[in-house]
Amino acid sequence: MRQTVEPTLARSVRLDDGGVLILDRRRFPFERVWVRCATAEDVAVAIEDMVTQSSGPYFAALFAMVLAARDAANLPPADARAALDRAGARLIASRSTNNHLRKAVAVVLAEVDAAGPVAGADLVAAAARGAAVGDERYRSASRALGEHSAKLLPDGARVLTHCWADAYLIETVAAVSRLGKRVSFFCTETRPYLQGARLTAETLAEMGVDTTLITDGMGAAVLGAGEVDVLLTAADRVTMDGHVVNKVGTLGLAIAAHAFGVPFHAQVQAPDPAAPTAADVPIEHRAGDEVLHTLGVRTASDKVRGHYPAFDVTPPRFVTTIVTDRGPFAPDALADYQCFQDRQDYRREGP
């Protein structure tokens, strides 16, 4: 497997003195256009409008909170802190199913609170520190998750994935390369935004991975034909009882993989303790009009309507492994995730 420079999308959100710059994933890879967001509200709208997706909104939210701190810097400390709460709530609401936005906001607010009642340059500095902590924490956890995932893939594995796994996928491929293994990928195109065709497949190709694109309807066929050894996807959220919430279409692939005896490994940095069951996860429904178009071209007549639940929920009986930053877990054993951390803390601190 040929290892190249860092993939383009690995650093697709940036903070500078003028705002947050976001690489427009709706136009990548055919065009490389950066959208400048001057305020936290601009970032929230960009997230809603799918300018950035998958891991992108996490980094966008981190940096948006720095913009919110800049805007609130001249307020009294209590008012500034309240302004950050409002900005954070707006960002979290911009895409409700994935809990990465909530984590991004929380890590920045934690750093601000640790600094005490602050305003002015101190407020901005605290928010910037929080964004830096959140950035490194996410990348570090993704590296660990990638290493655990790579160990589950046999040498020569033919992997089917769905939608865009972003940092998870990049770190998995990098870890596979370090282990001296070779893998190849089938990528679904992922309608209606074609993330699989434009983002996943492009990034895999940048990393020197043998990559084949299929339409969304072909997944069961390649599984049934024995052309796939592993189904591997990211998860937007995993509940404590082992339900995998991910891009719509994951459920169908998981059922087909189960039917044909192909393991399904779902990647998430951590199961969500705030979501004991699938009923605790809001499923985002986007405008049905979006499925009537592909890359700006209408693909159905005005005689029909569209329906677009953006995510689906895969029950644990169709999931082989949940791969986390602390290692792989069976979907019915996610309570052990926290126990693992408790054991690590005990070893460091002693009785």
Short mmCIF file of C-alpha atoms in Angstrom, two decimals:
data_model
loop_
_atom_site.label_atom_id
_atom_site.label_comp_id
_atom_site.label_asym_id
_atom_site.label_seq_id
_atom_site.Cartn_x
_atom_site.Cartn_y
_atom_site.Cartn_z
CA MET A 1 0.00 0.00 0.00
CA ARG A 2 1.53 3.29 -1.09
CA GLN A 3 1.53 5.89 1.70
CA THR A 4 1.19 9.49 0.54
CA VAL A 5 1.05 12.91 2.15
CA GLU A 6 -1.76 13.70 4.57
CA PRO A 7 -5.11 13.52 2.73
CA THR A 8 -6.72 16.82 1.77
CA LEU A 9 -9.72 16.42 4.06
CA ALA A 10 -7.64 15.71 7.15
CA ARG A 11 -7.29 19.48 7.73
CA SER A 12 -10.39 20.86 6.07
CA VAL A 13 -11.39 23.33 8.81
CA ARG A 14 -9.10 26.17 9.87
CA LEU A 15 -9.19 29.12 12.24
CA ASP A 16 -7.52 32.42 11.44
CA ASP A 17 -7.83 36.04 12.51
CA GLY A 18 -10.73 36.62 10.12
CA GLY A 19 -12.89 33.66 11.06
CA VAL A 20 -13.28 29.95 10.35
CA LEU A 21 -12.36 28.62 6.92
CA ILE A 22 -14.21 25.47 5.83
CA LEU A 23 -13.40 23.49 2.71
CA ASP A 24 -16.70 23.07 0.86
CA ARG A 25 -17.21 19.30 0.74
CA ARG A 26 -20.23 19.72 -1.53
CA ARG A 27 -17.83 20.73 -4.31
CA PHE A 28 -14.76 18.64 -3.48
CA PRO A 29 -12.84 17.08 -5.26
CA PHE A 30 -13.81 18.85 -8.48
CA GLU A 31 -13.32 22.28 -6.92
CA ARG A 32 -11.40 23.32 -3.84
CA VAL A 33 -13.38 26.23 -2.48
CA TRP A 34 -13.06 27.54 1.07
CA VAL A 35 -16.09 29.11 2.78
CA ARG A 36 -15.23 31.83 5.28
CA CYS A 37 -17.42 32.07 8.37
CA ALA A 38 -17.08 35.28 10.35
CA THR A 39 -19.36 34.31 13.25
CA ALA A 40 -20.50 31.24 15.16
CA GLU A 41 -23.89 31.63 13.49
CA ASP A 42 -22.21 31.49 10.08
CA VAL A 43 -20.56 28.23 11.11
CA ALA A 44 -23.87 26.76 12.30
CA VAL A 45 -25.48 27.60 8.97
CA ALA A 46 -22.55 26.07 7.08
CA ILE A 47 -22.95 22.85 9.07
CA GLU A 48 -26.69 22.77 8.38
CA ASP A 49 -26.08 23.40 4.68
CA MET A 50 -23.65 20.43 4.46
CA VAL A 51 -20.61 22.57 3.65
CA THR A 52 -18.78 20.22 6.02
CA GLN A 53 -19.72 16.72 7.15
CA SER A 54 -18.58 13.80 9.31
CA SER A 55 -15.64 14.95 11.48
CA GLY A 56 -15.71 18.40 9.89
CA PRO A 57 -18.54 19.79 12.04
CA TYR A 58 -16.66 18.83 15.21
CA PHE A 59 -13.66 20.98 14.29
CA ALA A 60 -15.93 23.70 12.93
CA ALA A 61 -17.77 23.84 16.26
CA LEU A 62 -14.52 24.03 18.23
CA PHE A 63 -13.36 27.01 16.23
CA ALA A 64 -16.82 28.59 16.14
CA MET A 65 -16.73 28.79 19.92
CA VAL A 66 -13.52 30.82 19.60
CA LEU A 67 -15.38 33.18 17.26
CA ALA A 68 -18.17 33.43 19.85
CA ALA A 69 -15.59 34.31 22.50
CA ARG A 70 -14.14 37.02 20.25
CA ASP A 71 -17.61 38.48 19.76
CA ALA A 72 -18.35 38.38 23.49
CA ALA A 73 -14.95 39.62 24.66
CA ASN A 74 -16.14 43.14 25.52
CA LEU A 75 -19.06 41.96 27.65
CA PRO A 76 -18.95 41.55 31.44
CA PRO A 77 -17.85 38.01 32.39
CA ALA A 78 -21.32 36.71 33.27
CA ASP A 79 -22.83 38.08 30.07
CA ALA A 80 -19.95 36.73 28.00
CA ARG A 81 -20.40 33.27 29.50
CA ALA A 82 -24.12 33.39 28.72
CA ALA A 83 -23.31 34.37 25.13
CA LEU A 84 -21.07 31.32 24.82
CA ASP A 85 -23.87 29.10 26.10
CA ARG A 86 -26.20 30.48 23.42
CA ALA A 87 -23.61 30.00 20.70
CA GLY A 88 -22.97 26.45 21.86
CA ALA A 89 -26.66 25.57 21.90
CA ARG A 90 -27.04 26.89 18.37
CA LEU A 91 -24.10 24.83 17.13
CA ILE A 92 -25.35 21.65 18.81
CA ALA A 93 -28.77 22.12 17.19
CA SER A 94 -27.26 22.48 13.71
CA ARG A 95 -27.03 18.67 13.41
CA SER A 96 -28.66 16.81 16.25
CA THR A 97 -27.93 13.13 15.64
CA ASN A 98 -24.14 13.15 15.97
CA ASN A 99 -23.01 14.07 19.50
CA HIS A 100 -19.59 15.35 18.38
CA LEU A 101 -20.92 18.90 18.34
CA ARG A 102 -21.97 18.61 21.96
CA LYS A 103 -18.49 17.35 22.87
CA ALA A 104 -16.80 20.17 20.97
CA VAL A 105 -18.83 22.81 22.77
CA ALA A 106 -18.29 21.13 26.14
CA VAL A 107 -14.51 20.99 25.88
CA VAL A 108 -14.27 24.71 25.06
CA LEU A 109 -16.68 25.70 27.83
CA ALA A 110 -14.76 23.55 30.30
CA GLU A 111 -11.56 25.46 29.58
CA VAL A 112 -13.36 28.80 29.86
CA ASP A 113 -14.84 27.80 33.21
CA ALA A 114 -11.47 26.57 34.46
CA ALA A 115 -10.10 30.06 33.83
CA GLY A 116 -12.70 31.55 36.18
CA PRO A 117 -14.93 34.55 35.40
CA VAL A 118 -13.03 36.04 32.48
CA ALA A 119 -13.59 38.57 29.72
CA GLY A 120 -11.60 40.31 27.04
CA ALA A 121 -8.40 38.73 25.81
CA ASP A 122 -8.46 36.20 28.66
CA LEU A 123 -11.82 34.86 27.49
CA VAL A 124 -10.58 34.48 23.92
CA ALA A 125 -7.37 32.82 25.09
CA ALA A 126 -9.30 30.33 27.23
CA ALA A 127 -11.60 29.44 24.35
CA ALA A 128 -8.62 29.01 22.04
CA ARG A 129 -6.98 26.68 24.57
CA GLY A 130 -10.18 24.67 24.75
CA ALA A 131 -10.32 24.38 20.97
CA ALA A 132 -6.70 23.19 20.91
CA VAL A 133 -7.43 20.60 23.60
CA GLY A 134 -10.48 19.38 21.73
CA ASP A 135 -8.58 19.19 18.45
CA GLU A 136 -5.78 17.06 19.88
CA ARG A 137 -8.17 14.91 21.93
CA TYR A 138 -10.21 14.01 18.86
CA ARG A 139 -7.17 13.26 16.71
CA SER A 140 -5.54 11.19 19.44
CA ALA A 141 -8.68 9.14 20.02
CA SER A 142 -9.05 8.63 16.28
CA ARG A 143 -5.47 7.35 16.06
CA ALA A 144 -6.14 4.85 18.84
CA LEU A 145 -9.39 3.77 17.23
CA GLY A 146 -7.62 3.33 13.90
CA GLU A 147 -4.99 1.12 15.47
CA HIS A 148 -7.60 -1.13 17.07
CA SER A 149 -9.54 -1.31 13.79
CA ALA A 150 -6.45 -2.20 11.75
CA LYS A 151 -5.77 -5.20 13.98
CA LEU A 152 -9.24 -6.58 13.15
CA LEU A 153 -8.60 -6.47 9.40
CA PRO A 154 -6.86 -9.51 7.90
CA ASP A 155 -4.07 -8.92 5.44
CA GLY A 156 -5.60 -8.59 2.00
CA ALA A 157 -9.03 -7.73 3.42
CA ARG A 158 -11.62 -6.47 0.98
CA VAL A 159 -13.54 -3.85 2.92
CA LEU A 160 -16.96 -2.40 2.20
CA THR A 161 -17.68 1.00 3.71
CA HIS A 162 -20.59 3.42 3.57
CA CYS A 163 -20.40 7.19 3.60
CA TRP A 164 -17.42 9.03 4.99
CA ALA A 165 -15.45 7.87 8.02
CA ASP A 166 -13.13 10.91 7.91
CA ALA A 167 -10.50 10.87 10.68
CA TYR A 168 -11.46 7.32 11.59
CA LEU A 169 -10.90 6.04 8.09
CA ILE A 170 -7.67 7.98 7.59
CA GLU A 171 -6.22 6.69 10.85
CA THR A 172 -7.33 3.12 10.10
CA VAL A 173 -5.61 3.14 6.72
CA ALA A 174 -2.48 4.67 8.23
CA ALA A 175 -2.44 1.97 10.95
CA VAL A 176 -2.97 -0.77 8.36
CA SER A 177 0.06 0.55 6.48
CA ARG A 178 2.19 0.58 9.63
CA LEU A 179 1.28 -3.07 10.22
CA GLY A 180 2.46 -3.93 6.73
CA LYS A 181 -0.98 -5.13 5.65
CA ARG A 182 -2.73 -4.49 2.37
CA VAL A 183 -6.44 -3.79 2.09
CA SER A 184 -8.80 -2.74 -0.67
CA PHE A 185 -12.11 -0.92 -0.40
CA PHE A 186 -15.54 -0.89 -1.97
CA CYS A 187 -17.19 2.49 -1.38
CA THR A 188 -20.90 3.13 -1.78
CA GLU A 189 -21.62 6.40 -3.59
CA THR A 190 -23.87 7.60 -0.71
CA ARG A 191 -26.81 9.46 -2.15
CA PRO A 192 -27.88 12.24 -2.28
CA TYR A 193 -24.63 14.14 -1.60
CA LEU A 194 -22.34 11.39 -2.93
CA GLN A 195 -19.98 11.56 0.04
CA GLY A 196 -18.76 8.06 -0.71
CA ALA A 197 -17.95 8.88 -4.31
CA ARG A 198 -16.43 12.31 -3.75
CA LEU A 199 -14.97 12.13 -0.25
CA THR A 200 -14.34 8.55 0.87
CA ALA A 201 -13.13 7.18 -2.45
CA GLU A 202 -11.04 10.27 -3.19
CA THR A 203 -9.29 10.15 0.18
CA LEU A 204 -8.61 6.43 -0.06
CA ALA A 205 -7.14 6.98 -3.52
CA GLU A 206 -4.97 9.83 -2.15
CA MET A 207 -3.65 7.36 0.42
CA GLY A 208 -2.78 4.81 -2.24
CA VAL A 209 -5.56 2.34 -1.44
CA ASP A 210 -7.11 0.14 -4.14
CA THR A 211 -10.62 1.60 -4.28
CA THR A 212 -13.76 0.59 -6.18
CA LEU A 213 -16.94 2.66 -6.26
CA ILE A 214 -20.38 1.05 -6.29
CA THR A 215 -23.88 2.50 -6.22
CA ASP A 216 -25.84 2.37 -2.99
CA GLY A 217 -27.99 -0.46 -4.33
CA MET A 218 -25.06 -2.80 -5.03
CA GLY A 219 -23.93 -3.49 -1.46
CA ALA A 220 -25.95 -6.67 -0.93
CA ALA A 221 -24.86 -7.98 -4.32
CA VAL A 222 -21.12 -7.67 -3.64
CA LEU A 223 -21.61 -9.16 -0.17
CA GLY A 224 -23.60 -12.07 -1.59
CA ALA A 225 -21.02 -12.67 -4.32
CA GLY A 226 -18.27 -13.15 -1.74
CA GLU A 227 -16.37 -10.07 -2.88
CA VAL A 228 -16.25 -8.51 0.59
CA ASP A 229 -14.55 -9.76 3.77
CA VAL A 230 -15.52 -6.99 6.20
CA LEU A 231 -18.14 -4.26 6.46
CA LEU A 232 -16.51 -1.30 8.23
CA THR A 233 -18.22 2.03 8.85
CA ALA A 234 -18.04 4.91 11.25
CA ALA A 235 -20.95 5.58 13.58
CA ASP A 236 -22.41 8.98 14.30
CA ARG A 237 -23.49 7.62 17.66
CA VAL A 238 -23.55 4.28 19.46
CA THR A 239 -25.97 3.73 22.32
CA MET A 240 -25.03 1.95 25.50
CA ASP A 241 -27.17 -1.04 24.48
CA GLY A 242 -25.25 -1.42 21.22
CA HIS A 243 -27.40 0.27 18.58
CA VAL A 244 -25.35 1.87 15.79
CA VAL A 245 -26.65 5.18 14.44
CA ASN A 246 -25.05 6.13 11.13
CA LYS A 247 -25.70 7.47 7.66
CA VAL A 248 -28.95 6.11 6.26
CA GLY A 249 -28.22 2.95 4.30
CA THR A 250 -25.98 1.43 6.96
CA LEU A 251 -28.86 -0.70 8.27
CA GLY A 252 -29.45 -2.38 4.93
CA LEU A 253 -25.77 -3.17 4.51
CA ALA A 254 -25.54 -4.55 8.06
CA ILE A 255 -28.52 -6.85 7.47
CA ALA A 256 -27.02 -8.09 4.21
CA ALA A 257 -23.61 -8.63 5.83
CA HIS A 258 -25.26 -10.63 8.61
CA ALA A 259 -27.15 -12.74 6.07
CA PHE A 260 -23.95 -13.61 4.21
CA GLY A 261 -21.74 -14.15 7.26
CA VAL A 262 -19.62 -11.03 6.83
CA PRO A 263 -18.56 -9.27 10.07
CA PHE A 264 -19.69 -5.68 10.62
CA HIS A 265 -17.33 -3.49 12.64
CA ALA A 266 -18.65 -0.04 13.59
CA GLN A 267 -16.21 2.66 14.68
CA VAL A 268 -16.94 5.26 17.33
CA GLN A 269 -14.57 6.94 19.75
CA ALA A 270 -16.89 6.14 22.66
CA PRO A 271 -20.43 4.92 23.21
CA ASP A 272 -22.69 7.71 24.42
CA PRO A 273 -23.62 7.41 28.11
CA ALA A 274 -26.35 10.00 27.50
CA ALA A 275 -28.03 7.55 25.09
CA PRO A 276 -28.89 4.32 26.95
CA THR A 277 -31.11 3.18 24.05
CA ALA A 278 -31.88 4.08 20.45
CA ALA A 279 -34.94 5.99 21.64
CA ASP A 280 -32.58 8.52 23.21
CA VAL A 281 -31.03 9.55 19.87
CA PRO A 282 -32.84 12.13 17.73
CA ILE A 283 -32.81 11.17 14.05
CA GLU A 284 -32.33 14.15 11.78
CA HIS A 285 -34.80 14.41 8.92
CA ARG A 286 -33.63 16.68 6.16
CA ALA A 287 -35.77 18.34 3.51
CA GLY A 288 -37.21 15.75 1.16
CA ASP A 289 -36.37 18.00 -1.76
CA GLU A 290 -32.69 17.10 -1.28
CA VAL A 291 -33.22 13.53 -2.53
CA LEU A 292 -34.80 14.87 -5.72
CA HIS A 293 -31.44 16.36 -6.73
CA THR A 294 -27.86 15.18 -7.14
CA LEU A 295 -25.07 17.77 -7.16
CA GLY A 296 -27.55 20.47 -8.06
CA VAL A 297 -29.22 18.55 -10.89
CA ARG A 298 -32.83 17.49 -10.44
CA THR A 299 -33.19 13.72 -10.86
CA ALA A 300 -36.97 13.38 -10.46
CA SER A 301 -39.91 15.28 -11.85
CA ASP A 302 -42.06 17.68 -9.88
CA LYS A 303 -44.79 15.04 -9.78
CA VAL A 304 -43.12 13.25 -6.84
CA ARG A 305 -42.05 14.14 -3.34
CA GLY A 306 -38.87 13.19 -1.49
CA HIS A 307 -38.32 11.67 1.95
CA TYR A 308 -34.95 11.97 3.69
CA PRO A 309 -34.19 10.52 7.11
CA ALA A 310 -30.47 11.30 7.17
CA PHE A 311 -29.56 8.46 9.55
CA ASP A 312 -30.75 4.97 10.41
CA VAL A 313 -30.35 2.70 13.43
CA THR A 314 -28.77 -0.75 13.21
CA PRO A 315 -29.81 -3.10 16.05
CA PRO A 316 -26.97 -4.82 17.91
CA ARG A 317 -27.88 -8.27 16.57
CA PHE A 318 -26.51 -7.16 13.19
CA VAL A 319 -23.28 -5.70 14.64
CA THR A 320 -20.18 -7.81 15.25
CA THR A 321 -17.93 -5.30 16.97
CA ILE A 322 -17.96 -1.73 18.23
CA VAL A 323 -14.40 -0.43 17.81
CA THR A 324 -13.55 2.41 20.20
CA ASP A 325 -10.46 4.33 21.25
CA ARG A 326 -10.15 1.82 24.12
CA GLY A 327 -10.37 -1.22 21.90
CA PRO A 328 -13.06 -3.48 20.42
CA PHE A 329 -16.20 -4.40 22.35
CA ALA A 330 -19.13 -6.67 21.64
CA PRO A 331 -22.27 -4.55 21.23
CA ASP A 332 -23.77 -6.06 24.39
CA ALA A 333 -20.64 -5.32 26.45
CA LEU A 334 -20.31 -1.55 26.13
CA ALA A 335 -20.64 -1.09 29.88
CA ASP A 336 -17.09 -2.48 29.93
CA TYR A 337 -15.91 0.68 28.13
CA GLN A 338 -16.23 2.73 31.31
CA CYS A 339 -14.93 -0.15 33.44
CA PHE A 340 -11.80 -0.14 31.28
CA GLN A 341 -11.21 3.53 32.09
CA ASP A 342 -11.85 2.92 35.79
CA ARG A 343 -9.21 0.15 35.79
CA GLN A 344 -6.70 2.44 34.04
CA ASP A 345 -7.32 5.19 36.60
CA TYR A 346 -6.90 2.67 39.43
CA ARG A 347 -3.55 1.47 38.08
CA ARG A 348 -2.27 5.04 37.78
CA GLU A 349 -3.48 6.25 41.17
CA GLY A 350 -3.46 3.07 43.27
CA PRO A 351 -5.98 2.10 45.95
#
